[in-house]
Structures are given as structure tokens and as C-alpha cells.
Amino acid sequence: MTRPSVRASVDPAAVPRAVREVCAALQADGHGAWVVGGCVRDHLLGRAVSDWDLCTSATPRRVMKLFRRTVPTGIEHGTVTVFHDGEQCEVTTLRGDGAYTDGRRPDTVAFIADLGEDLARRDFTVNAIAYDPIAETLSDPHGGLGDLRLGLLRAVGDPRTRFREDGLRVLRGARFTAALGFDLEAATEAAIPEALDVFGKVSAERVREEWIKALKAHAPSRAFRVMARTGSLAVTLPALDRVASDAEAWERAMAALDTCPLPFTSRLGALLHGVDVKVLDGWFRAGKFSNDERATVLRLVRFHDVTAVEGASDASLRRWLRDVGREAVGDVLDVAGAVRGVGLAELRARVRAELDGGVPLAVNELAVDGNMLMAKLGMKPSRALGATLAGLLEDVLDDPSRNTPDALLDRARARIDAGASG
Ligand code: ATP
Ligand code: MG
């Protein structure tokens, strides 16, 4: 794979002035201060950096004394948000993690003064590079820059130990292969299967967060292939792992995933289209996806197969639109097209024509409403009133030209007469 050029070091001018000033103030107070982690990695790769995270040998208490406006946003990890010059940046005290006994978080966090020790507890070499914006020097004790050039995701230190310390790293490893377009280094990948019991303790919400980040990547399939290969997919969602055991079905899912446009819910629909809806419902609940996300993806999975709709009559197409819903139909077509590997141009054009034509898809979109039926036809609020409106919608789905007040009132009268005599 050809790699985009990687910078040899951080461009000093790229570090925001406020960030440099915060580092300078910390250093003037006698501490070490660096930018570190994802921001350095992304900048060296020539990617946009959203947050420049700082680390320092100053204690959180000292950081809060030193700057006028601070908020202890993650004080248990030693993180203080500093507001400076209209900007905000996260300043985290250097940490040497204590023992991990449950594979989820270290039992103790020890604040330390040594940058090297802090970098050594980070997960991947490309995430373990620090830059001093005052001295303009890079600290890269684990060869992260070289791995950036190789496009390799390599654990810092012994991968078996690192994955067993913190099971989330198993999934971060998969996610970064997609987010960065990198490959997992062989020994790093080989260490994952031995850490799956630890990975199994990671909360469903944290898994959800990593999945969402992976789904937003340029080629999300990279992450899901890693999960399938290393066994973490079987831990997270066995029903999808069974799809992975069928090479043809899996390739289809991977291709659908990579061609489906955002939002991530559509990509999730493309990925999961072959999985039982009931199973997915439970899985979304366990992962605490929002009700809206769960309903959206389940709808996409339910309606992703449009083969029957393509040849259907206009009336059947309109009934399908009613079932899918106006807001969802664009995403449904995206998923359907991604799964089939086709653009569905003709179906899209028919759908567009129906929607542009203003076809009502629900009772409350008809040219008459319950009040009008009561006023003009002397109906009372009743089941019969609801049934009449539902019948009118069916009439209009068959022939949208009937959607005028006069035509609908006529049909309503005819329906009532027929009901009264029948
Ligand atoms: P992004 O913000 O794009 O998800 P990131 O690398 O900045 O990527 P964060 O979760 O913001 O990831 O973490 C910041 C840094 O903290 C990482 O670059 C890494 O050095 C370290 N880190 C985060 N999570 C872990 C972990 N589970 N184990 C070890 N180090 C970690
Ligand atoms: Mg980050």
C-alpha cells in the first residue's frame, strides 16, 4: 500500500498559540510539558487535529493553581481542562499506571515526573509520541514515527501483557486499523486471541463507542475483518461472527459496509443486514444505543431487501413508502444499494417522483381530517371515524389524485353509506 508522506517532526507553527503558551507557563513553573498522543500522531500523518492534548509533570493541583480558569474534568485520571486565551486544552499529569487486576482499569493511578514511563503505558507506538513545543523536540522512545511510515499499528512493549492489562485495547487496535488505514503488526495481532477473556469484561457501552468510531472510518471493513480474524467479534456479537464464517456472505457484508454512506447507523445496517432482528434488538439494548439509533438500524435491516419493490406497481411502492417512512427512505435505499452493490437509480427516481408529487403517507397528511369529517358528515369521535380515515388513506395510496377535500368527502360518504347498509 502506498502511504501518504509522514512529517519528520511536528511543524511548530501548527501547534495553536494557546497550547504553546500553556506549555510555556508550565515549563516556566519548573515542570515538563508536552503535546502527546492522538494529536501528534494525526498531525504527523498530515491529518486535521481537533484537540491538542497536553501532558505534564506538574500535579493536577499545581495545574489548577497556575492558570486562572480551570475545570477538573477528569481529575481521577489527573486531567484538568485549562481555559486560556479563548481556547481550552486538556492537561493530564504524567501517569505510571498501577496494577491492573480486572483488565479494565488500573487499581491505582500514580502521578509521576518521567515522560518515558508515561509513554510506556500507552497502547500503540504511534500513540506514544510526545512533542515539546518550546524546545521543538520529539520524544519517540518506541519507534512510533517509524511505524507511522510503515503504516503499522504495534503495541508498546509486550503485546500479550498490554492486551491483558486492558481489554479495551483489543478493540482500539481493530478500530485504529480502520481509522488510520493501518495494518496490525503481526505479533500485536497474534496476542489478541489470548486476551479475549479480558476483552469479554469490557462494558458493552465502551464496545459501542469503538464500533461507532470504526464505522465512521474511510474503510470500516478493516476493523471488522480484524475483529473476525482475532475472535473479538465472536465475543461481541456471535450472530455476526456466524456470518463471518460464510466467506461469501462475509465479503458481501464487508463490501456493503465500505460502500454504504454515512451516517454510521446506515453502515451498521449494511454490516448487520444478515442478522436476525430480534437478536439485534437485544444487542442494541445491551450496548445502550439510543432508542433512535436502535429503531433506525432495525428499520434498515428489516427493509434492506428491495428486490420485490423494484418491480412493484406504483400503489405497492407507495404502501412500501408508508411502511418505511418518509424520513427513513433515503437511508434505506443507501443500505439496499450497498448490500446489492448497485445504485438503484430507477427505484430512487420512482421514490423521488412519488415524494415530490406529495403523496400522503399517513392519515394526518390527507387533505381532510377528523374535524372536517365531523363537521361535514356529522360524524362523532369514534372508532368508525378512525376507520374511515384509514380507508381514505388506502384509497389515496391506490390513486393519489383522490387526495382533495371534495373527492375524499365523497368517498367518505360512500364508505359510510356502504357501512350503514352492509
Ligand atoms: P482518537 O481521539 O482519535 O480516538 P486518540 O489516540 O487520541 O484517538 P484517546 O482515547 O483520545 O485516543 O486517548 C488519547 C491517548 O491516550 C492515546 O493516544 C493513547 O496514547 C492513550 N490511551 C488512550 N486509551 C488508552 C488505553 N486504553 N491504553 C493505553 N493508552 C491509551
Ligand atoms: Mg483523542
mmCIF file of C-alpha atoms in Angstrom, residues 123-422:
data_model
loop_
_atom_site.group_PDB
_atom_site.id
_atom_site.type_symbol
_atom_site.label_atom_id
_atom_site.label_comp_id
_atom_site.label_asym_id
_atom_site.label_seq_id
_atom_site.Cartn_x
_atom_site.Cartn_y
_atom_site.Cartn_z
ATOM 1 C CA ASP A 123 -1.282 1.412 23.923
ATOM 2 C CA PHE A 124 0.333 1.688 20.478
ATOM 3 C CA THR A 125 3.678 3.099 19.391
ATOM 4 C CA VAL A 126 2.031 5.644 17.091
ATOM 5 C CA ASN A 127 0.057 6.910 20.123
ATOM 6 C CA ALA A 128 3.167 7.149 22.291
ATOM 7 C CA ILE A 129 4.928 10.125 20.721
ATOM 8 C CA ALA A 130 5.302 13.417 22.610
ATOM 9 C CA TYR A 131 6.417 16.804 21.351
ATOM 10 C CA ASP A 132 7.822 19.702 23.340
ATOM 11 C CA PRO A 133 6.575 22.817 21.516
ATOM 12 C CA ILE A 134 9.048 25.096 23.318
ATOM 13 C CA ALA A 135 12.252 23.119 22.713
ATOM 14 C CA GLU A 136 10.704 21.846 19.453
ATOM 15 C CA THR A 137 11.811 18.270 20.108
ATOM 16 C CA LEU A 138 10.088 14.947 19.583
ATOM 17 C CA SER A 139 10.167 12.113 22.152
ATOM 18 C CA ASP A 140 9.583 8.815 20.439
ATOM 19 C CA PRO A 141 11.133 6.037 22.523
ATOM 20 C CA HIS A 142 9.034 3.259 20.973
ATOM 21 C CA GLY A 143 9.645 3.974 17.314
ATOM 22 C CA GLY A 144 6.204 5.396 16.623
ATOM 23 C CA LEU A 145 7.425 7.592 13.782
ATOM 24 C CA GLY A 146 8.890 4.583 12.000
ATOM 25 C CA ASP A 147 5.602 2.710 12.424
ATOM 26 C CA LEU A 148 3.679 5.707 11.087
ATOM 27 C CA ARG A 149 5.852 5.497 7.973
ATOM 28 C CA LEU A 150 5.207 1.759 7.694
ATOM 29 C CA GLY A 151 1.500 2.126 8.368
ATOM 30 C CA LEU A 152 1.801 -0.317 11.243
ATOM 31 C CA LEU A 153 -0.097 -0.483 14.486
ATOM 32 C CA ARG A 154 2.250 -2.037 17.018
ATOM 33 C CA ALA A 155 1.689 -2.451 20.752
ATOM 34 C CA VAL A 156 4.074 -0.622 23.056
ATOM 35 C CA GLY A 157 6.143 -3.278 24.799
ATOM 36 C CA ASP A 158 4.998 -6.892 25.054
ATOM 37 C CA PRO A 159 1.619 -7.099 23.305
ATOM 38 C CA ARG A 160 0.394 -10.044 25.389
ATOM 39 C CA THR A 161 0.899 -8.129 28.607
ATOM 40 C CA ARG A 162 -0.590 -4.952 27.186
ATOM 41 C CA PHE A 163 -3.808 -6.568 25.930
ATOM 42 C CA ARG A 164 -4.287 -8.476 29.162
ATOM 43 C CA GLU A 165 -3.829 -5.275 31.190
ATOM 44 C CA ASP A 166 -6.693 -3.529 29.448
ATOM 45 C CA GLY A 167 -9.136 -5.457 27.268
ATOM 46 C CA LEU A 168 -10.327 -2.319 25.515
ATOM 47 C CA ARG A 169 -7.000 -2.183 23.665
ATOM 48 C CA VAL A 170 -8.120 -5.247 21.697
ATOM 49 C CA LEU A 171 -10.847 -3.162 20.148
ATOM 50 C CA ARG A 172 -8.845 0.063 19.889
ATOM 51 C CA GLY A 173 -6.368 -1.962 17.846
ATOM 52 C CA ALA A 174 -9.091 -3.016 15.424
ATOM 53 C CA ARG A 175 -10.584 0.475 15.306
ATOM 54 C CA PHE A 176 -7.276 2.208 14.511
ATOM 55 C CA THR A 177 -6.610 -0.148 11.577
ATOM 56 C CA ALA A 178 -9.740 1.345 10.020
ATOM 57 C CA ALA A 179 -9.399 4.918 11.279
ATOM 58 C CA LEU A 180 -5.768 5.194 10.149
ATOM 59 C CA GLY A 181 -5.841 2.657 7.312
ATOM 60 C CA PHE A 182 -3.002 0.821 9.092
ATOM 61 C CA ASP A 183 -2.202 -2.881 9.441
ATOM 62 C CA LEU A 184 -1.829 -4.593 12.788
ATOM 63 C CA GLU A 185 1.763 -5.664 13.255
ATOM 64 C CA ALA A 186 1.957 -9.483 13.300
ATOM 65 C CA ALA A 187 2.983 -10.056 16.931
ATOM 66 C CA THR A 188 0.444 -7.466 18.057
ATOM 67 C CA GLU A 189 -2.353 -9.262 16.223
ATOM 68 C CA ALA A 190 -1.161 -12.665 17.412
ATOM 69 C CA ALA A 191 -1.515 -11.546 21.039
ATOM 70 C CA ILE A 192 -5.221 -10.708 20.768
ATOM 71 C CA PRO A 193 -6.736 -14.227 20.881
ATOM 72 C CA GLU A 194 -5.029 -14.871 24.219
ATOM 73 C CA ALA A 195 -6.619 -11.748 25.698
ATOM 74 C CA LEU A 196 -10.222 -12.400 24.682
ATOM 75 C CA ASP A 197 -11.275 -13.396 28.190
ATOM 76 C CA VAL A 198 -10.115 -9.980 29.351
ATOM 77 C CA PHE A 199 -11.763 -8.307 26.379
ATOM 78 C CA GLY A 200 -15.015 -10.016 27.406
ATOM 79 C CA LYS A 201 -15.097 -7.867 30.552
ATOM 80 C CA VAL A 202 -15.154 -4.595 28.614
ATOM 81 C CA SER A 203 -18.528 -2.910 29.036
ATOM 82 C CA ALA A 204 -20.960 -3.009 26.121
ATOM 83 C CA GLU A 205 -21.048 0.793 26.063
ATOM 84 C CA ARG A 206 -17.310 1.082 25.517
ATOM 85 C CA VAL A 207 -17.555 -1.517 22.776
ATOM 86 C CA ARG A 208 -20.346 0.537 21.221
ATOM 87 C CA GLU A 209 -18.169 3.681 21.279
ATOM 88 C CA GLU A 210 -15.307 1.902 19.498
ATOM 89 C CA TRP A 211 -17.660 0.386 16.932
ATOM 90 C CA ILE A 212 -19.093 3.793 16.152
ATOM 91 C CA LYS A 213 -15.611 5.244 15.652
ATOM 92 C CA ALA A 214 -14.691 2.310 13.401
ATOM 93 C CA LEU A 215 -17.907 2.709 11.409
ATOM 94 C CA LYS A 216 -17.071 6.341 10.684
ATOM 95 C CA ALA A 217 -13.694 5.452 9.165
ATOM 96 C CA HIS A 218 -12.990 5.623 5.446
ATOM 97 C CA ALA A 219 -12.925 1.820 5.111
ATOM 98 C CA PRO A 220 -14.617 0.405 8.215
ATOM 99 C CA SER A 221 -14.306 -3.192 6.980
ATOM 100 C CA ARG A 222 -10.639 -3.184 8.024
ATOM 101 C CA ALA A 223 -11.665 -3.049 11.666
ATOM 102 C CA PHE A 224 -14.352 -5.708 11.348
ATOM 103 C CA ARG A 225 -12.030 -8.059 9.481
ATOM 104 C CA VAL A 226 -9.549 -7.748 12.335
ATOM 105 C CA MET A 227 -12.325 -8.482 14.832
ATOM 106 C CA ALA A 228 -13.432 -11.548 12.871
ATOM 107 C CA ARG A 229 -9.862 -12.824 12.445
ATOM 108 C CA THR A 230 -8.810 -12.377 16.043
ATOM 109 C CA GLY A 231 -12.016 -13.595 17.699
ATOM 110 C CA SER A 232 -13.224 -10.381 19.314
ATOM 111 C CA LEU A 233 -16.262 -10.312 17.010
ATOM 112 C CA ALA A 234 -17.405 -13.666 18.393
ATOM 113 C CA VAL A 235 -17.223 -12.174 21.879
ATOM 114 C CA THR A 236 -19.139 -9.016 20.970
ATOM 115 C CA LEU A 237 -21.815 -10.301 18.593
ATOM 116 C CA PRO A 238 -21.771 -14.064 17.921
ATOM 117 C CA ALA A 239 -24.611 -13.780 15.387
ATOM 118 C CA LEU A 240 -22.454 -11.542 13.182
ATOM 119 C CA ASP A 241 -19.470 -13.804 13.704
ATOM 120 C CA ARG A 242 -21.547 -16.632 12.220
ATOM 121 C CA VAL A 243 -21.993 -14.501 9.104
ATOM 122 C CA ALA A 244 -18.201 -14.172 9.047
ATOM 123 C CA SER A 245 -17.848 -17.952 8.897
ATOM 124 C CA ASP A 246 -19.547 -17.937 5.495
ATOM 125 C CA ALA A 247 -16.911 -16.407 3.233
ATOM 126 C CA GLU A 248 -19.309 -15.277 0.553
ATOM 127 C CA ALA A 249 -21.825 -13.689 2.929
ATOM 128 C CA TRP A 250 -18.995 -12.003 4.833
ATOM 129 C CA GLU A 251 -17.426 -10.498 1.711
ATOM 130 C CA ARG A 252 -20.837 -9.155 0.779
ATOM 131 C CA ALA A 253 -21.250 -7.601 4.219
ATOM 132 C CA MET A 254 -17.745 -6.089 4.091
ATOM 133 C CA ALA A 255 -18.308 -4.613 0.633
ATOM 134 C CA ALA A 256 -21.708 -3.274 1.703
ATOM 135 C CA LEU A 257 -20.145 -1.731 4.790
ATOM 136 C CA ASP A 258 -17.441 0.098 2.849
ATOM 137 C CA THR A 259 -19.715 1.395 0.104
ATOM 138 C CA CYS A 260 -22.574 2.497 2.342
ATOM 139 C CA PRO A 261 -22.522 6.239 3.015
ATOM 140 C CA LEU A 262 -22.748 7.767 6.491
ATOM 141 C CA PRO A 263 -24.443 8.197 8.953
ATOM 142 C CA PHE A 264 -22.932 5.351 10.940
ATOM 143 C CA THR A 265 -26.391 3.866 11.527
ATOM 144 C CA SER A 266 -26.678 3.166 7.800
ATOM 145 C CA ARG A 267 -23.286 1.463 7.814
ATOM 146 C CA LEU A 268 -24.375 -0.567 10.792
ATOM 147 C CA GLY A 269 -27.488 -1.571 8.846
ATOM 148 C CA ALA A 270 -25.326 -2.649 5.900
ATOM 149 C CA LEU A 271 -22.992 -4.615 8.185
ATOM 150 C CA LEU A 272 -25.795 -6.306 10.123
ATOM 151 C CA HIS A 273 -28.301 -6.847 7.314
ATOM 152 C CA GLY A 274 -27.991 -10.651 7.551
ATOM 153 C CA VAL A 275 -28.514 -10.865 11.317
ATOM 154 C CA ASP A 276 -31.814 -11.710 12.995
ATOM 155 C CA VAL A 277 -33.711 -8.591 14.019
ATOM 156 C CA LYS A 278 -34.680 -9.994 17.441
ATOM 157 C CA VAL A 279 -31.057 -10.743 18.264
ATOM 158 C CA LEU A 280 -30.056 -7.263 17.176
ATOM 159 C CA ASP A 281 -32.770 -5.656 19.264
ATOM 160 C CA GLY A 282 -31.329 -7.247 22.415
ATOM 161 C CA TRP A 283 -27.810 -6.368 21.409
ATOM 162 C CA PHE A 284 -28.618 -2.691 20.832
ATOM 163 C CA ARG A 285 -30.334 -2.535 24.206
ATOM 164 C CA ALA A 286 -27.383 -4.155 25.966
ATOM 165 C CA GLY A 287 -24.980 -1.706 24.319
ATOM 166 C CA LYS A 288 -27.201 1.202 25.375
ATOM 167 C CA PHE A 289 -27.552 2.566 21.882
ATOM 168 C CA SER A 290 -30.160 5.334 21.926
ATOM 169 C CA ASN A 291 -33.750 4.317 21.167
ATOM 170 C CA ASP A 292 -33.498 6.324 17.986
ATOM 171 C CA GLU A 293 -30.309 4.579 16.827
ATOM 172 C CA ARG A 294 -31.770 1.168 17.633
ATOM 173 C CA ALA A 295 -35.041 1.853 15.807
ATOM 174 C CA THR A 296 -33.169 3.318 12.830
ATOM 175 C CA VAL A 297 -30.829 0.373 12.334
ATOM 176 C CA LEU A 298 -33.573 -2.214 12.896
ATOM 177 C CA ARG A 299 -35.712 -0.480 10.283
ATOM 178 C CA LEU A 300 -32.786 -0.529 7.836
ATOM 179 C CA VAL A 301 -32.218 -4.238 8.420
ATOM 180 C CA ARG A 302 -35.937 -5.002 8.027
ATOM 181 C CA PHE A 303 -36.322 -3.081 4.784
ATOM 182 C CA HIS A 304 -32.907 -3.534 3.164
ATOM 183 C CA ASP A 305 -34.161 -6.035 0.581
ATOM 184 C CA VAL A 306 -35.917 -4.007 -2.111
ATOM 185 C CA THR A 307 -35.969 -6.612 -4.893
ATOM 186 C CA ALA A 308 -39.744 -7.027 -4.574
ATOM 187 C CA VAL A 309 -40.307 -3.270 -4.549
ATOM 188 C CA GLU A 310 -38.361 -2.646 -7.741
ATOM 189 C CA GLY A 311 -40.880 -4.468 -9.932
ATOM 190 C CA ALA A 312 -43.915 -3.450 -7.895
ATOM 191 C CA SER A 313 -46.846 -1.317 -9.041
ATOM 192 C CA ASP A 314 -46.948 2.358 -8.088
ATOM 193 C CA ALA A 315 -49.597 1.586 -5.472
ATOM 194 C CA SER A 316 -47.396 -1.105 -3.895
ATOM 195 C CA LEU A 317 -44.417 1.238 -3.968
ATOM 196 C CA ARG A 318 -46.463 3.858 -2.125
ATOM 197 C CA ARG A 319 -47.520 1.299 0.511
ATOM 198 C CA TRP A 320 -43.848 0.365 0.935
ATOM 199 C CA LEU A 321 -43.038 4.067 1.386
ATOM 200 C CA ARG A 322 -45.761 4.317 4.014
ATOM 201 C CA ASP A 323 -44.228 1.371 5.926
ATOM 202 C CA VAL A 324 -40.639 2.628 5.621
ATOM 203 C CA GLY A 325 -41.457 6.245 6.403
ATOM 204 C CA ARG A 326 -40.582 9.435 4.577
ATOM 205 C CA GLU A 327 -37.567 10.303 6.746
ATOM 206 C CA ALA A 328 -36.008 6.844 6.564
ATOM 207 C CA VAL A 329 -36.359 6.056 2.884
ATOM 208 C CA GLY A 330 -33.123 7.743 1.769
ATOM 209 C CA ASP A 331 -31.041 5.725 4.210
ATOM 210 C CA VAL A 332 -32.978 2.541 3.397
ATOM 211 C CA LEU A 333 -32.098 2.973 -0.268
ATOM 212 C CA ASP A 334 -28.445 3.634 0.626
ATOM 213 C CA VAL A 335 -28.276 0.397 2.593
ATOM 214 C CA ALA A 336 -30.255 -1.553 -0.007
ATOM 215 C CA GLY A 337 -27.940 -0.324 -2.762
ATOM 216 C CA ALA A 338 -24.801 -1.055 -0.732
ATOM 217 C CA VAL A 339 -25.946 -4.601 0.050
ATOM 218 C CA ARG A 340 -26.816 -5.301 -3.566
ATOM 219 C CA GLY A 341 -23.787 -3.462 -4.935
ATOM 220 C CA VAL A 342 -25.933 -1.394 -7.291
ATOM 221 C CA GLY A 343 -27.074 2.212 -7.461
ATOM 222 C CA LEU A 344 -30.839 1.559 -7.649
ATOM 223 C CA ALA A 345 -31.178 4.627 -9.871
ATOM 224 C CA GLU A 346 -34.564 3.619 -11.256
ATOM 225 C CA LEU A 347 -36.114 2.892 -7.864
ATOM 226 C CA ARG A 348 -34.662 6.092 -6.451
ATOM 227 C CA ALA A 349 -36.227 8.054 -9.309
ATOM 228 C CA ARG A 350 -39.634 6.469 -8.705
ATOM 229 C CA VAL A 351 -39.419 7.194 -4.985
ATOM 230 C CA ARG A 352 -38.381 10.778 -5.652
ATOM 231 C CA ALA A 353 -41.290 11.241 -8.072
ATOM 232 C CA GLU A 354 -43.773 9.924 -5.500
ATOM 233 C CA LEU A 355 -42.419 12.114 -2.719
ATOM 234 C CA ASP A 356 -42.188 15.196 -4.934
ATOM 235 C CA GLY A 357 -45.778 14.519 -6.025
ATOM 236 C CA GLY A 358 -46.785 14.981 -2.388
ATOM 237 C CA VAL A 359 -48.393 11.593 -1.826
ATOM 238 C CA PRO A 360 -49.718 11.384 1.742
ATOM 239 C CA LEU A 361 -48.169 8.515 3.658
ATOM 240 C CA ALA A 362 -50.141 8.872 6.862
ATOM 241 C CA VAL A 363 -53.692 9.733 7.862
ATOM 242 C CA ASN A 364 -52.607 13.133 9.164
ATOM 243 C CA GLU A 365 -51.267 14.018 5.704
ATOM 244 C CA LEU A 366 -54.660 13.571 3.969
ATOM 245 C CA ALA A 367 -56.495 16.572 2.505
ATOM 246 C CA VAL A 368 -59.234 16.008 5.109
ATOM 247 C CA ASP A 369 -59.011 15.418 8.836
ATOM 248 C CA GLY A 370 -61.266 14.117 11.548
ATOM 249 C CA ASN A 371 -62.658 17.575 12.351
ATOM 250 C CA MET A 372 -63.698 18.076 8.761
ATOM 251 C CA LEU A 373 -65.432 14.695 8.607
ATOM 252 C CA MET A 374 -67.283 15.522 11.829
ATOM 253 C CA ALA A 375 -68.311 18.977 10.594
ATOM 254 C CA LYS A 376 -69.346 17.978 7.085
ATOM 255 C CA LEU A 377 -70.694 14.481 7.652
ATOM 256 C CA GLY A 378 -71.941 14.727 11.220
ATOM 257 C CA MET A 379 -69.587 12.014 12.416
ATOM 258 C CA LYS A 380 -68.696 11.689 16.099
ATOM 259 C CA PRO A 381 -65.253 10.946 17.547
ATOM 260 C CA SER A 382 -65.317 7.139 17.299
ATOM 261 C CA ARG A 383 -63.614 4.035 16.019
ATOM 262 C CA ALA A 384 -65.659 4.488 12.840
ATOM 263 C CA LEU A 385 -64.085 7.891 12.292
ATOM 264 C CA GLY A 386 -60.587 6.426 12.582
ATOM 265 C CA ALA A 387 -61.513 3.540 10.302
ATOM 266 C CA THR A 388 -62.911 5.941 7.708
ATOM 267 C CA LEU A 389 -59.700 7.981 7.674
ATOM 268 C CA ALA A 390 -57.621 4.798 7.373
ATOM 269 C CA GLY A 391 -59.801 3.691 4.467
ATOM 270 C CA LEU A 392 -59.350 7.068 2.769
ATOM 271 C CA LEU A 393 -55.575 6.726 3.054
ATOM 272 C CA GLU A 394 -55.798 3.326 1.340
ATOM 273 C CA ASP A 395 -57.866 4.910 -1.436
ATOM 274 C CA VAL A 396 -55.292 7.656 -1.880
ATOM 275 C CA LEU A 397 -52.356 5.226 -1.900
ATOM 276 C CA ASP A 398 -54.112 3.476 -4.799
ATOM 277 C CA ASP A 399 -54.721 6.778 -6.584
ATOM 278 C CA PRO A 400 -53.123 9.957 -5.171
ATOM 279 C CA SER A 401 -55.288 12.183 -7.421
ATOM 280 C CA ARG A 402 -58.102 11.413 -4.950
ATOM 281 C CA ASN A 403 -56.385 13.492 -2.288
ATOM 282 C CA THR A 404 -58.626 16.580 -2.481
ATOM 283 C CA PRO A 405 -61.196 17.578 0.166
ATOM 284 C CA ASP A 406 -64.155 17.152 -2.203
ATOM 285 C CA ALA A 407 -63.090 13.786 -3.546
ATOM 286 C CA LEU A 408 -62.302 12.475 -0.065
ATOM 287 C CA LEU A 409 -65.583 13.721 1.428
ATOM 288 C CA ASP A 410 -67.455 11.955 -1.408
ATOM 289 C CA ARG A 411 -65.592 8.745 -0.759
ATOM 290 C CA ALA A 412 -66.128 9.071 2.973
ATOM 291 C CA ARG A 413 -69.889 9.430 2.392
ATOM 292 C CA ALA A 414 -69.834 6.386 0.117
ATOM 293 C CA ARG A 415 -67.888 4.401 2.737
ATOM 294 C CA ILE A 416 -70.361 5.388 5.487
ATOM 295 C CA ASP A 417 -73.367 4.520 3.294
ATOM 296 C CA ALA A 418 -71.825 1.210 2.371
ATOM 297 C CA GLY A 419 -71.065 0.569 6.055
ATOM 298 C CA ALA A 420 -74.620 1.534 7.127
ATOM 299 C CA SER A 421 -76.332 -0.648 4.514
ATOM 300 C CA GLY A 422 -73.858 -3.521 4.857
#
